[in-house]
PDB file of C-alpha atoms and ligand atoms in Angstrom:
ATOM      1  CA  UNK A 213       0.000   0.000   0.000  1.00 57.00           C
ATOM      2  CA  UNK A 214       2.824   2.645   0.555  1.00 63.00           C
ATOM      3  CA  UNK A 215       3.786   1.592  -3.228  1.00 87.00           C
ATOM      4  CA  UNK A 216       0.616   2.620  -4.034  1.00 93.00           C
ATOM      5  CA  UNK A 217       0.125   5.650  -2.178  1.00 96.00           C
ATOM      6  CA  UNK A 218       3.840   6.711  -3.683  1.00 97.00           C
ATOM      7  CA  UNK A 219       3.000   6.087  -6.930  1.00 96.00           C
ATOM      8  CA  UNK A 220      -0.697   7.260  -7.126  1.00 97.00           C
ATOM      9  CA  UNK A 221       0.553  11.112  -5.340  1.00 98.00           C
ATOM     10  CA  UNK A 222       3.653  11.543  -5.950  1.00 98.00           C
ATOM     11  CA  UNK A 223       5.575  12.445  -8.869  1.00 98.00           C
ATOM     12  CA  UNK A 224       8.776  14.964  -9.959  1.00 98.00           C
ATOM     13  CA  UNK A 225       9.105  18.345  -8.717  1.00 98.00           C
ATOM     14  CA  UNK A 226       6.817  18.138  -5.422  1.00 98.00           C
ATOM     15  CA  UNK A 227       7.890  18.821  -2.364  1.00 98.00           C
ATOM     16  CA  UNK A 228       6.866  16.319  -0.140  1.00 98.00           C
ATOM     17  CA  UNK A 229       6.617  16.096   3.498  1.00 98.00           C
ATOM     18  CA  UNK A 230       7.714  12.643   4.896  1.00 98.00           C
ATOM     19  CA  UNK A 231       6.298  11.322   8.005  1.00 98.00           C
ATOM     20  CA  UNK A 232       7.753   9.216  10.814  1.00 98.00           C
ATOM     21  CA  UNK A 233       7.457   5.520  12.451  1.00 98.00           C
ATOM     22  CA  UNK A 234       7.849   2.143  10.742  1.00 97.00           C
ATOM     23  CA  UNK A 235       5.446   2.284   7.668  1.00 97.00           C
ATOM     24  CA  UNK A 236       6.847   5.429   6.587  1.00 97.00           C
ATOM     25  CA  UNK A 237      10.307   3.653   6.065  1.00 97.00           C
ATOM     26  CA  UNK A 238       8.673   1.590   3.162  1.00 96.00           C
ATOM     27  CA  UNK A 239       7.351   4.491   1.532  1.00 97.00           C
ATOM     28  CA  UNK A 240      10.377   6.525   1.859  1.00 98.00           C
ATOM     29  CA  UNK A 241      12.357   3.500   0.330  1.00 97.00           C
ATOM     30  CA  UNK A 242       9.661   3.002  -2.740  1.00 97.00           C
ATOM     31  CA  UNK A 243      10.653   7.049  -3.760  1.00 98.00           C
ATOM     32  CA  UNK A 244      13.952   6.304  -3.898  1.00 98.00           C
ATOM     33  CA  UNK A 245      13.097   3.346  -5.725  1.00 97.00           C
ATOM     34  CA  UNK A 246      11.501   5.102  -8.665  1.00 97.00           C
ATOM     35  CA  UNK A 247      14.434   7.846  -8.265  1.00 98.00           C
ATOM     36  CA  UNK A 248      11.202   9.927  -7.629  1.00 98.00           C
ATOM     37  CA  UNK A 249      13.113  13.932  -7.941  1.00 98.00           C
ATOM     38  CA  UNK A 250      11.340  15.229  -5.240  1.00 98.00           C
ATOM     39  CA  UNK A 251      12.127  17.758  -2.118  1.00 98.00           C
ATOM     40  CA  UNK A 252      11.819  15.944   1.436  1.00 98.00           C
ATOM     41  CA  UNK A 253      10.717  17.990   4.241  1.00 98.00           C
ATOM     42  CA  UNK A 254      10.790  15.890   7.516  1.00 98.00           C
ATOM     43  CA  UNK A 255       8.466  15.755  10.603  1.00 98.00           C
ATOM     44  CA  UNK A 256      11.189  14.335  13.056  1.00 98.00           C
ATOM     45  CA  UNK A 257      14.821  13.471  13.715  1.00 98.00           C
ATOM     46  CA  UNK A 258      14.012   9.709  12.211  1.00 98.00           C
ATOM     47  CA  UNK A 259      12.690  10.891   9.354  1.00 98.00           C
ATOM     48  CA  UNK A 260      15.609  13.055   8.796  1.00 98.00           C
ATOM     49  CA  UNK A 261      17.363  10.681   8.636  1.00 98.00           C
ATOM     50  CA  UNK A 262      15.046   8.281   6.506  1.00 98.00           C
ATOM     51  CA  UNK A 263      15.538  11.243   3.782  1.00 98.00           C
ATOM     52  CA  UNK A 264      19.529  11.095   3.929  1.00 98.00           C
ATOM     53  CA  UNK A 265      19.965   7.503   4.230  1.00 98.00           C
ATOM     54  CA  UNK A 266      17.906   6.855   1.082  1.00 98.00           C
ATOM     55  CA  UNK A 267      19.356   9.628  -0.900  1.00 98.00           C
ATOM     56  CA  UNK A 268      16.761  11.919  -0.669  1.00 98.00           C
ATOM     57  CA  UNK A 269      16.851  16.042  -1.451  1.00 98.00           C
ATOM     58  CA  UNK A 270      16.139  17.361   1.946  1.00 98.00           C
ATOM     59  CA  UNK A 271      14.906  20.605   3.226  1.00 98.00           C
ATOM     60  CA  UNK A 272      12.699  21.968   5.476  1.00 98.00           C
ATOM     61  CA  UNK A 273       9.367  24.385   5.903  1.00 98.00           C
ATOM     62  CA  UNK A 274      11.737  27.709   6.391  1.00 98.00           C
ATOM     63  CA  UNK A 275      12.429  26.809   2.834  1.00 98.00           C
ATOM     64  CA  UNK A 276       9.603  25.125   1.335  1.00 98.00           C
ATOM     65  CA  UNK A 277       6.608  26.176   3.532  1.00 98.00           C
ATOM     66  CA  UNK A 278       4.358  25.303   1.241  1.00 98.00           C
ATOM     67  CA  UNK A 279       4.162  21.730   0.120  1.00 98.00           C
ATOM     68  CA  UNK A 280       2.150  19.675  -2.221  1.00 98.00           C
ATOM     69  CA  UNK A 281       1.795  16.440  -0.041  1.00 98.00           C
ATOM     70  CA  UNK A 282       2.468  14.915   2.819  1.00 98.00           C
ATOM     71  CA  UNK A 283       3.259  10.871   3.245  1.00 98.00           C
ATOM     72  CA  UNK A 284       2.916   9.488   6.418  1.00 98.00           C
ATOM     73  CA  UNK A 285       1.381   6.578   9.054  1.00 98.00           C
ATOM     74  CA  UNK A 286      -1.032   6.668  11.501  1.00 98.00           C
ATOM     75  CA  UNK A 287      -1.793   4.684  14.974  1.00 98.00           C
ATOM     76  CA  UNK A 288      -5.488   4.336  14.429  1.00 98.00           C
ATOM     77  CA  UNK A 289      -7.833   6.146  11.479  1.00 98.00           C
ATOM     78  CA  UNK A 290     -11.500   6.737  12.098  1.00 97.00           C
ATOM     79  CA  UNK A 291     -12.798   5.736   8.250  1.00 96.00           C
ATOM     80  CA  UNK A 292     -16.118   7.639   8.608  1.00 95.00           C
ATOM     81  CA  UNK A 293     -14.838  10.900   9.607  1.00 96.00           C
ATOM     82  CA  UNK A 294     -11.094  10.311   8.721  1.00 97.00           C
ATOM     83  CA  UNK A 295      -9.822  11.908  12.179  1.00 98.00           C
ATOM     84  CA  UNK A 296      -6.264  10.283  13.261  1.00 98.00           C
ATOM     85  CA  UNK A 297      -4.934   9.426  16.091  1.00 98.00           C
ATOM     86  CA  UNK A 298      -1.023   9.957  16.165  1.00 98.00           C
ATOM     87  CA  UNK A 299       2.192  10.327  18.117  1.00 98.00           C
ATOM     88  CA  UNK A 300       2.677   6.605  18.870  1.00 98.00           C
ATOM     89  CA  UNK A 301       5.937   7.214  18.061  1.00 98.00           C
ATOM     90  CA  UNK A 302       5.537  10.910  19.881  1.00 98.00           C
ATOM     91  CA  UNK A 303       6.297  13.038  16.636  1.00 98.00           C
ATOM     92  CA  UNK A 304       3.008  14.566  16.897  1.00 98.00           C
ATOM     93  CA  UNK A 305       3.512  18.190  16.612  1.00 99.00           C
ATOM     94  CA  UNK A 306       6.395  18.264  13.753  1.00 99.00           C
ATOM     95  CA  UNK A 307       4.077  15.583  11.969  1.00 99.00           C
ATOM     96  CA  UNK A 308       1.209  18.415  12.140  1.00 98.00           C
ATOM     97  CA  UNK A 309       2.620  21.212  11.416  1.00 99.00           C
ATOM     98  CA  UNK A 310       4.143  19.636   7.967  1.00 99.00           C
ATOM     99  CA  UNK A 311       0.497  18.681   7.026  1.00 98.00           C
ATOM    100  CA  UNK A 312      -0.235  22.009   8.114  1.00 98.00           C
ATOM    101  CA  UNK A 313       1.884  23.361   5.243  1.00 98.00           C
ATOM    102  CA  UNK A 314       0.649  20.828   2.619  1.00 98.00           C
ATOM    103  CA  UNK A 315      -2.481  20.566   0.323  1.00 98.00           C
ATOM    104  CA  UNK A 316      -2.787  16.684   0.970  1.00 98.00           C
ATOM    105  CA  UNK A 317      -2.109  14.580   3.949  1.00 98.00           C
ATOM    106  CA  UNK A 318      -1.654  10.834   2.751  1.00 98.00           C
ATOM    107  CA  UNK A 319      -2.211   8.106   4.952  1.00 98.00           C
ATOM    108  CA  UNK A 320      -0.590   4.627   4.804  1.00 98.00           C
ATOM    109  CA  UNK A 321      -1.617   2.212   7.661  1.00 97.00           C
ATOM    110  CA  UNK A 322      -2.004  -1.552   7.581  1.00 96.00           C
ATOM    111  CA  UNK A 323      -5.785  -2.924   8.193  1.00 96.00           C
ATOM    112  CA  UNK A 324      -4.939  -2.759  11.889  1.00 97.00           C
ATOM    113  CA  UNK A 325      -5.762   0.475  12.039  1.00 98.00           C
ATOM    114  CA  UNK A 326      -8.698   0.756  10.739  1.00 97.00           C
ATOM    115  CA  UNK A 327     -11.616   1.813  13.134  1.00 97.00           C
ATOM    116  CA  UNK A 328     -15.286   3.101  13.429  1.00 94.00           C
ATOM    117  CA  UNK A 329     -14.412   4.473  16.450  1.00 94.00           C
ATOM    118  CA  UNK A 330     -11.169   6.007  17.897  1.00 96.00           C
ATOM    119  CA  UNK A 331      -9.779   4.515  21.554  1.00 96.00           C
ATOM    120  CA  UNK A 332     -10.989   1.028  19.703  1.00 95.00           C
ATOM    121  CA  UNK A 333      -7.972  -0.108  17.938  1.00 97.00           C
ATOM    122  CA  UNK A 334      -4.964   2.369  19.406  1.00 98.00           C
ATOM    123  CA  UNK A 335      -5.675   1.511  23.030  1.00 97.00           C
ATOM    124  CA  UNK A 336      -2.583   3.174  24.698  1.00 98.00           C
ATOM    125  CA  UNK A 337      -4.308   6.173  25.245  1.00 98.00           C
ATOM    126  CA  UNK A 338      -4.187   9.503  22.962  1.00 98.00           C
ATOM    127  CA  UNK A 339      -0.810  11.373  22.544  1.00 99.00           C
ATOM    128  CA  UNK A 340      -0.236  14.971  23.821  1.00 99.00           C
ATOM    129  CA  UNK A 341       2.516  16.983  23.912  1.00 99.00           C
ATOM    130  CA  UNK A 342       2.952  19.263  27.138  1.00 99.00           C
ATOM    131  CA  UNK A 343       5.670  21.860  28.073  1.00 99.00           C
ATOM    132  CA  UNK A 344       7.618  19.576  31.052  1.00 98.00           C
ATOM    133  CA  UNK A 345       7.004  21.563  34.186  1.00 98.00           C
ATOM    134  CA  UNK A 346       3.079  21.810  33.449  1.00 98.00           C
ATOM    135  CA  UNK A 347       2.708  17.680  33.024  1.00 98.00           C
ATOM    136  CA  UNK A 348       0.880  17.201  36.299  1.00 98.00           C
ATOM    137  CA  UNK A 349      -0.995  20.387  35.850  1.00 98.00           C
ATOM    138  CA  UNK A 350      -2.508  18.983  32.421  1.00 98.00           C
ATOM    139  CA  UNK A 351      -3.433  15.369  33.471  1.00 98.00           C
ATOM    140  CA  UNK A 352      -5.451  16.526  36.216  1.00 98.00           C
ATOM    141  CA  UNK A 353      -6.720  19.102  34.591  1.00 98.00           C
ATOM    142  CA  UNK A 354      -7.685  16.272  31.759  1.00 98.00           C
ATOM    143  CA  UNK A 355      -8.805  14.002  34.420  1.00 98.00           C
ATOM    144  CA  UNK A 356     -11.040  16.085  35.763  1.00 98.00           C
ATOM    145  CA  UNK A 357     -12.676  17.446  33.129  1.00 97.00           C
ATOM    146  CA  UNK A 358     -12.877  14.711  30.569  1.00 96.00           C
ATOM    147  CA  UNK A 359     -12.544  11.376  33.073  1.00 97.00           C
ATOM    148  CA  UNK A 360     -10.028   8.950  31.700  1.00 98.00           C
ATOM    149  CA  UNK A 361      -6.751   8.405  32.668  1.00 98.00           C
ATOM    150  CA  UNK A 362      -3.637  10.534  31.182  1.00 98.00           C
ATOM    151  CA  UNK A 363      -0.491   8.918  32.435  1.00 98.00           C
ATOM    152  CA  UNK A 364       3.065  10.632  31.509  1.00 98.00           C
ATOM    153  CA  UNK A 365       4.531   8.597  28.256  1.00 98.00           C
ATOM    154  CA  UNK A 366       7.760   6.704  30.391  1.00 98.00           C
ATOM    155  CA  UNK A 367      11.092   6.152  28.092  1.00 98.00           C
ATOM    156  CA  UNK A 368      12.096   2.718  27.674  1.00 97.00           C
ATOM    157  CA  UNK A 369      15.656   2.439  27.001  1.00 96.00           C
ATOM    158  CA  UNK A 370      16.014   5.961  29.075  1.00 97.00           C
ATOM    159  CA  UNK A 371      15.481   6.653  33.190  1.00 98.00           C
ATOM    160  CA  UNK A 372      12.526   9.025  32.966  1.00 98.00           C
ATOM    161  CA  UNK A 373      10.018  10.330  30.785  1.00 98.00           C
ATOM    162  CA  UNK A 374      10.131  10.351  27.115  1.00 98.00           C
ATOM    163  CA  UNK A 375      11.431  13.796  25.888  1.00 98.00           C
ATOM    164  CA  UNK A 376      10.199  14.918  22.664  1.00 98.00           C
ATOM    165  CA  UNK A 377      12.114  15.709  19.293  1.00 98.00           C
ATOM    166  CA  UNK A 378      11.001  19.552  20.675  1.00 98.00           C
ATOM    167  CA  UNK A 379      12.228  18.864  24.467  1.00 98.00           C
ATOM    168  CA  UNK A 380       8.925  18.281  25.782  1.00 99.00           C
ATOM    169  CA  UNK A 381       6.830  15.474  27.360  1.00 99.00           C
ATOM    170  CA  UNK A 382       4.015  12.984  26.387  1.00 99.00           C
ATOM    171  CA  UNK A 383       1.133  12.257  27.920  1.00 98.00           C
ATOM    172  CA  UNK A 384      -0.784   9.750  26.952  1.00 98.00           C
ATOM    173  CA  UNK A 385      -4.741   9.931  27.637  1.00 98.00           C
ATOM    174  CA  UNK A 386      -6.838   6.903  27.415  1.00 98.00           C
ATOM    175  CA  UNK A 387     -10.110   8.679  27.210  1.00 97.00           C
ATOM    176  CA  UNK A 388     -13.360   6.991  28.192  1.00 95.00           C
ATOM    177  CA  UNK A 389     -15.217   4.771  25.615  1.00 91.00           C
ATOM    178  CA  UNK A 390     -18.362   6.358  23.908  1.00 88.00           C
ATOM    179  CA  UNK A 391     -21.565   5.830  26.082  1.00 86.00           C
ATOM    180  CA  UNK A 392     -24.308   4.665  24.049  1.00 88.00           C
ATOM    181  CA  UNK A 393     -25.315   5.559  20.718  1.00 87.00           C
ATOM    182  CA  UNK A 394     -22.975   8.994  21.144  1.00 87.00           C
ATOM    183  CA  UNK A 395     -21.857  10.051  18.083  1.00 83.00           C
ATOM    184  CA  UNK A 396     -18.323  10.839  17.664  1.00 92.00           C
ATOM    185  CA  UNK A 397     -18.076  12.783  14.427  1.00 94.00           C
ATOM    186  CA  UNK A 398     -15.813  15.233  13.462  1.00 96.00           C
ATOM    187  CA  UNK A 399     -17.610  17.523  15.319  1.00 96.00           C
ATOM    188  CA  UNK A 400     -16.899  16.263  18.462  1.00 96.00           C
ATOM    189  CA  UNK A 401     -13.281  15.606  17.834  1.00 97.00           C
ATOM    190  CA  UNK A 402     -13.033  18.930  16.150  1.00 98.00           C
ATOM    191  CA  UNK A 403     -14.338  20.515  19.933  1.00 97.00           C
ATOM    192  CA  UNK A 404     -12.537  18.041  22.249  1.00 97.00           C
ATOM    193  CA  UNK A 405      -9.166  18.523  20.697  1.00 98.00           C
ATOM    194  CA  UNK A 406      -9.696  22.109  21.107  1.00 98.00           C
ATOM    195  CA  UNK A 407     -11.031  22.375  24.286  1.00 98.00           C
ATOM    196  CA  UNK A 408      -7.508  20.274  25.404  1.00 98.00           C
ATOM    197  CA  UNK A 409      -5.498  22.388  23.345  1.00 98.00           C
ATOM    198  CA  UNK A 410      -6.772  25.475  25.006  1.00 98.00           C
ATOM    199  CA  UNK A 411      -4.985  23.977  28.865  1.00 98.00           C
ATOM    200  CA  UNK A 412      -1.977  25.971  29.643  1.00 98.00           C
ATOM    201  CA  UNK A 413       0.611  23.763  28.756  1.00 98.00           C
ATOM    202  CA  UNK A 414      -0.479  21.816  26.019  1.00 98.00           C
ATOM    203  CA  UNK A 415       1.482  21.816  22.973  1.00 98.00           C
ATOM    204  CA  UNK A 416      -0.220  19.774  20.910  1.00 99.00           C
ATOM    205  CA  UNK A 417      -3.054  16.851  20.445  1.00 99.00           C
ATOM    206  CA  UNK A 418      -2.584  13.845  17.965  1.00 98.00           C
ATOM    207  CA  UNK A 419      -5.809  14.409  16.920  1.00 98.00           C
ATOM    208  CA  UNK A 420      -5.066  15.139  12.986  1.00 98.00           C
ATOM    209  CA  UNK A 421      -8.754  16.511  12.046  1.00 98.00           C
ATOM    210  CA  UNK A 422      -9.740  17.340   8.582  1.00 98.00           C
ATOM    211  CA  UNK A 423      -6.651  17.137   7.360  1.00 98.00           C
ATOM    212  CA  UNK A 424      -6.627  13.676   5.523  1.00 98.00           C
ATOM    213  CA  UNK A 425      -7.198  13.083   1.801  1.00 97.00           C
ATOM    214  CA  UNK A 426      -6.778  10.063   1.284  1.00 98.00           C
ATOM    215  CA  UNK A 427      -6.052   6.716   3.438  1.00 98.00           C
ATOM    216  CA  UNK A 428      -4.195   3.287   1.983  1.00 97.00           C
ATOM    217  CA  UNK A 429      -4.769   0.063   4.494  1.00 97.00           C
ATOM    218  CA  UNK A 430      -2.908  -2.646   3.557  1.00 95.00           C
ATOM    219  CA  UNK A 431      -4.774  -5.911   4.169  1.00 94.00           C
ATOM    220  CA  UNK A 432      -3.577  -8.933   5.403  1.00 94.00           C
ATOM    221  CA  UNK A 433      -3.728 -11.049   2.153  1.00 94.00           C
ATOM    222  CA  UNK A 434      -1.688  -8.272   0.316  1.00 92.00           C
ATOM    223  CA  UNK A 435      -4.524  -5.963  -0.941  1.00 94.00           C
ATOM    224  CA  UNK A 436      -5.033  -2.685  -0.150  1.00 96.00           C
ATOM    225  CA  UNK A 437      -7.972  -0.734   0.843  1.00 96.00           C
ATOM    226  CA  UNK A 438      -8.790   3.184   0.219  1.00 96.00           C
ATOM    227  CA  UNK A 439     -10.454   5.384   1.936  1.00 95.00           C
ATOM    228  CA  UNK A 440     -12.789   7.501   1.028  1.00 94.00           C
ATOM    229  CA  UNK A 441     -13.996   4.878  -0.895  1.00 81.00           C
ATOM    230  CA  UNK A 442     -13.676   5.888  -4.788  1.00 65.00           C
TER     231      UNK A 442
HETATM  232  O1  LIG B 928       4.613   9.682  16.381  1.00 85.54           O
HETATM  233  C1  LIG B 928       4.567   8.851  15.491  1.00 85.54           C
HETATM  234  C2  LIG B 928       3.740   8.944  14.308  1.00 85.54           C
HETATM  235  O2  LIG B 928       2.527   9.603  14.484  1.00 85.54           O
HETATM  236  C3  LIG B 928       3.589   7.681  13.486  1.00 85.54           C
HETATM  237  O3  LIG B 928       3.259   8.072  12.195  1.00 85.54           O
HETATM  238  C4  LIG B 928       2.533   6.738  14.013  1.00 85.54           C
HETATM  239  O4  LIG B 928       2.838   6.402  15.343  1.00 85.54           O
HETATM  240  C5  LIG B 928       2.440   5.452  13.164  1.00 85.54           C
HETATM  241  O5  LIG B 928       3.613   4.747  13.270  1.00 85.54           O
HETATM  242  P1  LIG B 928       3.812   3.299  12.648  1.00 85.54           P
HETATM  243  O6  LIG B 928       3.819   3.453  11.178  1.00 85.54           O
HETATM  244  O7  LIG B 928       5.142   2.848  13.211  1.00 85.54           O
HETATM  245  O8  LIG B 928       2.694   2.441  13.155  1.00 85.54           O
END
């Protein structure tokens, strides 16, 4: 499916925003590949990286602010509304801000991703960024407006917290499962994530609303799926 995605959006001369986490790497790979001439613009250290190691043209938004697509994964998609969660890999904010600056946001994902309703399939909770002295401040702020339970994103190969590619901290909110026949439609997202982005502190959500054009699952059996549906 990232062959797909690459070769159905991208072509010479774009400048293309590249995401980060795993999937990304195969779509990354299938540009240089095709010896695709496009200009990379990353959304973290990793996929820095990605861009050099596969021979890439890299640059960045104080250069190119405005660009043409964006390429990247996703920890679960709602298919109905085609809100995102992401920052699994807690490259939220760079990851927004590049699909910020680009007329299409390009989603590849395998089929375990695919949901009907967010909290379903990506059950560690949703990512937020938060400036590091305002962590506890935030959670039980979150807590106690929106139940749940926001825990502080813990490094693994690191004492402490994880600190993000912008120096901050994670915090990772497993929100409380719809009630009901509660619809959870754009709409809602569209208020919750601003209602959390408006706490002191907060950086930024993974909620990536409105912003998707066009989603590629690839299925177990090798096909691949599209969203919206053509
Ligand atoms: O912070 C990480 C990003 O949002 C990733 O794009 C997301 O976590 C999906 O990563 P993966 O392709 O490794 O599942």
């Amino acid at each position: 499916m990232r062959c797909r995605a690459v070769d159905n959006h991208l072509k010479n001369g774009l400048k293309v925003g590249i995401g980060s986490g795993s999937t990304i790497v195969f779509a990354v790979q299938r540009i240089a590949q095709k010896g695709l001439d496009v200009i990379c613009v990353p959304t973290s250290f990793q996929s820095k990286q990605l861009i050099r190691d596969n021979g890439l043209r890299l640059s960045d938004l104080e250069e190119c602010p405005q660009l043409d697509v964006t390429i990247d994964g996703a920890d679960e998609v709602d298919v109905e509304s085609l809100v995102l969660i992401k920052g699994g890999g807690a490259a939220l904010t760079q990851e927004k801000i590049v699909a910020s600056a680009s007329k299409e946001l390009i989603i590849v994902a395998d089929y375990t991703k695919e949901s009907l309703d967010l909290g379903q399939k990506w059950t560690k909770g949703l990512p937020i960024e938060v400036i590091p002295m305002a962590y506890k401040v935030v959670i039980d702020k979150i807590e106690k407006s929106y139940k749940g339970t926001a825990v502080l994103r813990m490094a693994k190969a690191k004492a402490g917290p994880v600190v993000t590619d912008n120096g901050n901290f994670i915090i990772d909110w497993i929100f409380p499962a719809k009630v009901g026949n509660e619809k959870r439609d754009i709409k809602y997202w569209s208020e919750l994530n601003t209602n959390i982005k408006m706490i002191t502190g907060v950086v930024e959500t993974g909620l990536f609303i409105g912003m998707t054009s066009r989603v590629y699952f690839g299925q177990n059996d090798g096909s691949v799926t599209t969203f919206p549906k053509q």
